[in-house]
Amino acid sequence: MTREIKTPNMTQCLVAGGFAGMAVDTALYPLDTIKTRLQARNGFIASGGFRGIYSGLSSAIIGSAPGASMFFLTYEQIKSSLSSLPAQQQPFVHMFAASAGEVAACLVRVPTEVIKQRLQTRHHNTLKGAVQGTYAAEGLLGFYRGYLTQVVREIPFTCIQFPIYEYLKLAYARRMGRPIRSYEAAMCGSVAGGIAAAVTTPLDVVKTRVMLSTKGVGQSPEYSGIVATLSRIAREEGARALFSGIVPRTVWISIGGFVFLGSYEKVKSVLLETGLLSHR
């Protein structure tokens, strides 16, 4: 027996997505810091090593809830509007919906990511100092340094992750003969996230280098442009450097996929089943 698949409304998407974003960023922040320091030009030890692994957490928290909310709001609404397309076209629907979601989310996420990574690598010691230093050096555009790089990284990531995630959920539900449960969806998210994370690590390294660059500041060489940065890293440090931090990134996103998508599915299912925030 099939059950009608309900689509969460705008408010439910915002609440479920915001909760998921806060949960994953807070729980797994130390792994993110280690990954960022491994990818930094100055090296892991010079960037702080294992000291102060919660540096920049405040910036991450500020951006996590609204960023995740924007992603799921866009993703769910586009996926629902195109759900009438044939089944064989649904993977492309998921790719398009996830890509659009990332473009929207990055408008919120990138400024907090820039500040977070500069705190993680000890470019600045305080949140206020990081904000003031970035603005003084580059103005408002400094907070969006690496926006294009982030989007270019996230789109391939989500184009890999979400079709796999949706396929695994559907295949498991069919195998079990019942709707998938939240913890089962979380396991699907973990597998999908780990695969996508490993494949897209070079783009993540490029994003980190671009975001850590600051115009007019000699302590960190300036990187600009995706292709130019890829080529420069490969030329100066070898191709292996493009996979710096692959282990913590894959572990972090595998666990993060479990927490993030599991939390989202659980909160969403509770809201839909209880009718909370069901007003449109």
Coordinates of C-alpha atoms in Angstrom, one line a residue:
M1 CA 0.0 0.0 0.0
T2 CA 1.4 3.4 -1.0
R3 CA 1.1 6.5 1.1
E4 CA 0.8 10.0 -0.3
I5 CA 4.1 11.9 -0.2
K6 CA 3.5 15.2 1.4
T7 CA 5.5 18.3 0.6
P8 CA 6.4 20.6 3.5
N9 CA 5.3 24.2 3.2
M10 CA 7.7 27.1 3.4
T11 CA 7.6 27.5 7.2
Q12 CA 8.2 23.8 7.8
C13 CA 11.1 23.8 5.4
L14 CA 12.7 26.7 7.1
V15 CA 12.3 25.2 10.6
A16 CA 13.4 21.7 9.7
G17 CA 16.3 23.0 7.6
G18 CA 17.4 25.4 10.3
F19 CA 17.4 22.7 12.9
A20 CA 19.4 20.4 10.7
G21 CA 22.0 23.0 9.9
M22 CA 22.5 24.0 13.5
A23 CA 22.8 20.3 14.6
V24 CA 25.4 19.3 12.0
D25 CA 27.6 22.4 12.3
T26 CA 27.7 22.4 16.0
A27 CA 28.4 18.6 16.4
L28 CA 31.1 18.3 13.7
Y29 CA 32.8 21.6 13.9
P30 CA 36.2 20.3 15.1
L31 CA 36.5 18.0 12.1
D32 CA 35.8 21.0 9.8
T33 CA 38.5 23.0 11.5
I34 CA 41.1 20.2 11.1
K35 CA 40.1 19.9 7.4
T36 CA 40.5 23.6 6.8
R37 CA 43.9 23.8 8.5
L38 CA 45.1 20.8 6.5
Q39 CA 44.1 22.6 3.3
A40 CA 45.7 26.0 4.2
R41 CA 48.8 27.1 2.3
N42 CA 50.7 27.7 5.6
G43 CA 50.2 24.1 6.7
F44 CA 48.4 22.4 9.5
I45 CA 50.7 23.3 12.4
A46 CA 51.3 26.9 11.4
S47 CA 47.5 27.4 11.0
G48 CA 46.9 26.2 14.6
G49 CA 47.2 22.4 14.6
F50 CA 44.9 20.9 17.2
R51 CA 44.7 24.1 19.2
G52 CA 41.5 26.1 19.3
I53 CA 39.5 23.7 17.1
Y54 CA 36.3 25.6 17.9
S55 CA 37.7 28.9 16.6
G56 CA 35.1 30.5 14.4
L57 CA 32.2 28.5 15.7
S58 CA 30.1 31.6 16.4
S59 CA 30.3 32.6 12.7
A60 CA 29.3 29.1 11.6
I61 CA 26.3 29.1 13.9
I62 CA 25.1 32.5 12.6
G63 CA 25.1 31.2 9.0
S64 CA 24.1 27.5 9.5
A65 CA 20.4 27.8 10.2
P66 CA 19.5 30.4 7.6
G67 CA 21.8 28.7 5.0
A68 CA 20.3 25.3 5.5
S69 CA 16.8 26.7 5.6
M70 CA 17.3 28.4 2.3
F71 CA 18.6 25.2 0.7
F72 CA 15.8 23.0 1.8
L73 CA 13.1 25.6 1.0
T74 CA 14.4 25.9 -2.6
Y75 CA 15.1 22.2 -3.0
E76 CA 11.7 20.9 -1.7
Q77 CA 9.6 23.5 -3.7
I78 CA 11.4 22.8 -7.0
K79 CA 11.3 19.0 -6.4
S80 CA 7.6 19.2 -5.7
S81 CA 6.8 21.4 -8.7
L82 CA 8.6 18.9 -11.1
S83 CA 7.4 15.7 -9.4
S84 CA 5.0 15.0 -12.3
L85 CA 7.9 14.3 -14.7
P86 CA 8.6 10.7 -15.6
A87 CA 10.6 8.6 -13.1
Q88 CA 13.6 8.3 -15.4
Q89 CA 13.9 12.1 -15.3
Q90 CA 13.8 12.5 -11.5
P91 CA 17.6 12.2 -11.0
F92 CA 17.9 15.3 -13.2
V93 CA 15.1 17.0 -11.2
H94 CA 17.0 16.3 -8.0
M95 CA 20.3 17.7 -9.5
F96 CA 18.5 20.9 -10.6
A97 CA 16.7 21.3 -7.4
A98 CA 19.8 20.7 -5.3
S99 CA 21.9 23.1 -7.5
A100 CA 19.3 25.8 -7.2
G101 CA 19.2 25.3 -3.4
E102 CA 22.9 25.7 -3.1
V103 CA 23.0 28.9 -5.2
A104 CA 20.4 30.3 -2.8
A105 CA 22.0 29.0 0.4
C106 CA 25.5 30.4 -0.6
L107 CA 24.1 33.9 -0.5
V108 CA 23.8 33.4 3.3
R109 CA 26.6 30.8 3.8
V110 CA 29.6 32.4 2.0
P111 CA 30.1 35.5 4.2
T112 CA 30.0 33.4 7.4
E113 CA 32.2 30.8 5.8
V114 CA 34.8 33.4 4.9
I115 CA 34.9 34.7 8.5
K116 CA 34.8 31.2 9.9
Q117 CA 37.8 30.0 7.9
R118 CA 39.9 33.1 8.7
L119 CA 39.3 32.5 12.4
Q120 CA 40.0 28.7 12.0
T121 CA 43.4 29.5 10.5
R122 CA 44.2 32.3 12.9
H123 CA 44.2 35.1 10.4
H124 CA 42.2 36.9 13.1
N125 CA 41.6 36.1 16.8
T126 CA 38.1 37.4 17.3
L127 CA 34.8 37.5 15.3
K128 CA 34.7 41.3 15.5
G129 CA 38.4 41.5 14.4
A130 CA 37.7 39.2 11.4
V131 CA 34.7 41.2 10.3
Q132 CA 36.5 44.5 10.6
G133 CA 39.7 43.2 9.0
T134 CA 37.9 41.8 6.0
Y135 CA 35.8 44.9 5.5
A136 CA 38.8 47.2 5.9
A137 CA 40.9 45.2 3.3
E138 CA 38.2 44.4 0.7
G139 CA 35.0 46.1 1.6
L140 CA 31.6 44.3 1.4
L141 CA 32.8 42.2 -1.6
G142 CA 35.4 40.7 0.7
F143 CA 32.7 38.8 2.5
Y144 CA 31.8 37.1 -0.8
R145 CA 35.3 36.2 -1.7
G146 CA 35.1 32.7 -3.1
Y147 CA 31.3 32.9 -3.8
L148 CA 31.7 31.6 -7.3
T149 CA 34.2 29.0 -6.1
Q150 CA 31.8 27.8 -3.4
V151 CA 28.9 27.5 -5.8
V152 CA 31.1 25.7 -8.3
R153 CA 32.2 23.3 -5.6
E154 CA 28.7 22.8 -4.1
I155 CA 26.9 22.1 -7.4
P156 CA 28.9 19.1 -8.4
F157 CA 28.7 17.9 -4.8
T158 CA 24.9 18.1 -4.6
C159 CA 24.6 16.7 -8.2
I160 CA 26.3 13.6 -6.9
Q161 CA 24.9 13.5 -3.3
F162 CA 21.2 14.1 -3.8
P163 CA 20.4 11.8 -6.7
I164 CA 22.3 9.0 -4.8
Y165 CA 20.4 10.0 -1.6
E166 CA 17.0 10.0 -3.2
Y167 CA 17.7 6.7 -5.1
L168 CA 18.9 5.0 -1.9
K169 CA 15.8 6.1 0.0
L170 CA 13.5 5.0 -2.8
A171 CA 15.3 1.6 -3.3
Y172 CA 15.3 0.9 0.5
A173 CA 11.6 1.8 0.9
R174 CA 10.7 -0.5 -2.0
R175 CA 12.8 -3.3 -0.6
M176 CA 11.2 -3.0 2.8
G177 CA 7.7 -2.4 1.5
R178 CA 7.1 0.6 3.6
P179 CA 8.0 4.3 3.9
I180 CA 11.6 4.9 4.9
R181 CA 12.2 6.0 8.5
S182 CA 14.3 8.9 9.6
Y183 CA 17.3 7.0 10.8
E184 CA 17.3 4.9 7.6
A185 CA 17.2 8.1 5.5
A186 CA 20.2 9.3 7.7
M187 CA 22.2 6.2 6.7
C188 CA 21.4 6.9 3.0
G189 CA 22.6 10.5 3.5
S190 CA 25.8 9.3 5.1
V191 CA 26.7 7.0 2.1
A192 CA 25.7 9.6 -0.5
G193 CA 27.6 12.4 1.3
G194 CA 30.8 10.4 1.7
I195 CA 30.9 9.5 -2.0
A196 CA 30.3 13.1 -3.0
A197 CA 32.8 14.5 -0.5
A198 CA 35.7 12.3 -1.7
V199 CA 35.1 13.1 -5.4
T200 CA 34.8 16.9 -4.9
T201 CA 37.8 17.4 -2.5
P202 CA 40.0 19.3 -5.1
L203 CA 37.2 21.9 -5.5
D204 CA 37.0 22.2 -1.7
V205 CA 40.8 22.8 -1.5
V206 CA 40.4 25.6 -4.1
K207 CA 37.5 27.1 -2.2
T208 CA 39.6 27.1 1.0
R209 CA 42.6 28.8 -0.6
V210 CA 40.5 31.5 -2.3
M211 CA 38.6 32.3 0.9
L212 CA 41.8 32.5 2.9
S213 CA 43.4 34.9 0.5
T214 CA 43.2 38.6 1.3
K215 CA 44.1 41.4 -1.0
G216 CA 46.9 43.5 0.2
V217 CA 47.9 41.2 3.0
G218 CA 51.3 39.6 2.5
Q219 CA 50.9 36.8 5.0
S220 CA 48.7 34.8 2.7
P221 CA 49.4 34.6 -1.1
E222 CA 46.4 35.6 -3.1
Y223 CA 44.5 33.0 -5.1
S224 CA 41.9 34.0 -7.6
G225 CA 39.9 31.9 -10.1
I226 CA 39.0 28.3 -10.0
V227 CA 41.1 27.0 -12.9
A228 CA 44.1 29.3 -12.1
T229 CA 44.1 28.1 -8.4
L230 CA 43.8 24.4 -9.4
S231 CA 46.7 24.8 -11.8
R232 CA 48.8 26.8 -9.3
I233 CA 48.4 24.3 -6.5
A234 CA 49.2 21.4 -8.8
R235 CA 52.2 23.2 -10.2
E236 CA 53.7 24.5 -6.9
E237 CA 52.7 21.7 -4.6
G238 CA 51.9 18.7 -6.7
A239 CA 48.6 17.0 -7.6
R240 CA 48.5 15.3 -4.2
A241 CA 47.9 18.7 -2.5
L242 CA 44.5 18.9 -4.3
F243 CA 43.4 16.1 -2.1
S244 CA 44.6 17.7 1.2
G245 CA 42.1 16.9 4.0
I246 CA 40.3 14.2 2.0
V247 CA 40.1 11.9 5.0
P248 CA 38.6 14.4 7.6
R249 CA 36.4 15.9 4.8
T250 CA 35.0 12.5 3.9
V251 CA 34.5 11.4 7.5
W252 CA 33.1 14.8 8.4
I253 CA 30.6 14.8 5.6
S254 CA 29.7 11.1 6.0
I255 CA 28.8 11.7 9.6
G256 CA 27.4 15.1 8.7
G257 CA 25.1 13.6 6.1
F258 CA 23.8 11.2 8.7
V259 CA 23.1 14.1 11.2
F260 CA 22.1 16.7 8.7
L261 CA 19.7 14.7 6.5
G262 CA 18.5 12.5 9.4
S263 CA 17.7 15.6 11.5
Y264 CA 15.9 17.2 8.6
E265 CA 13.8 14.2 7.7
K266 CA 12.9 13.6 11.4
V267 CA 11.8 17.2 12.1
K268 CA 10.0 17.4 8.7
S269 CA 8.1 14.1 9.4
V270 CA 7.1 15.3 12.9
L271 CA 5.8 18.6 11.5
L272 CA 3.9 16.9 8.7
E273 CA 2.4 14.2 10.9
T274 CA 1.3 16.6 13.7
G275 CA 0.3 19.4 11.3
L276 CA 2.4 21.9 13.2
L277 CA 3.1 25.0 11.2
S278 CA 0.8 23.7 8.5
H279 CA -0.7 27.1 7.7
R280 CA 0.3 28.4 4.2

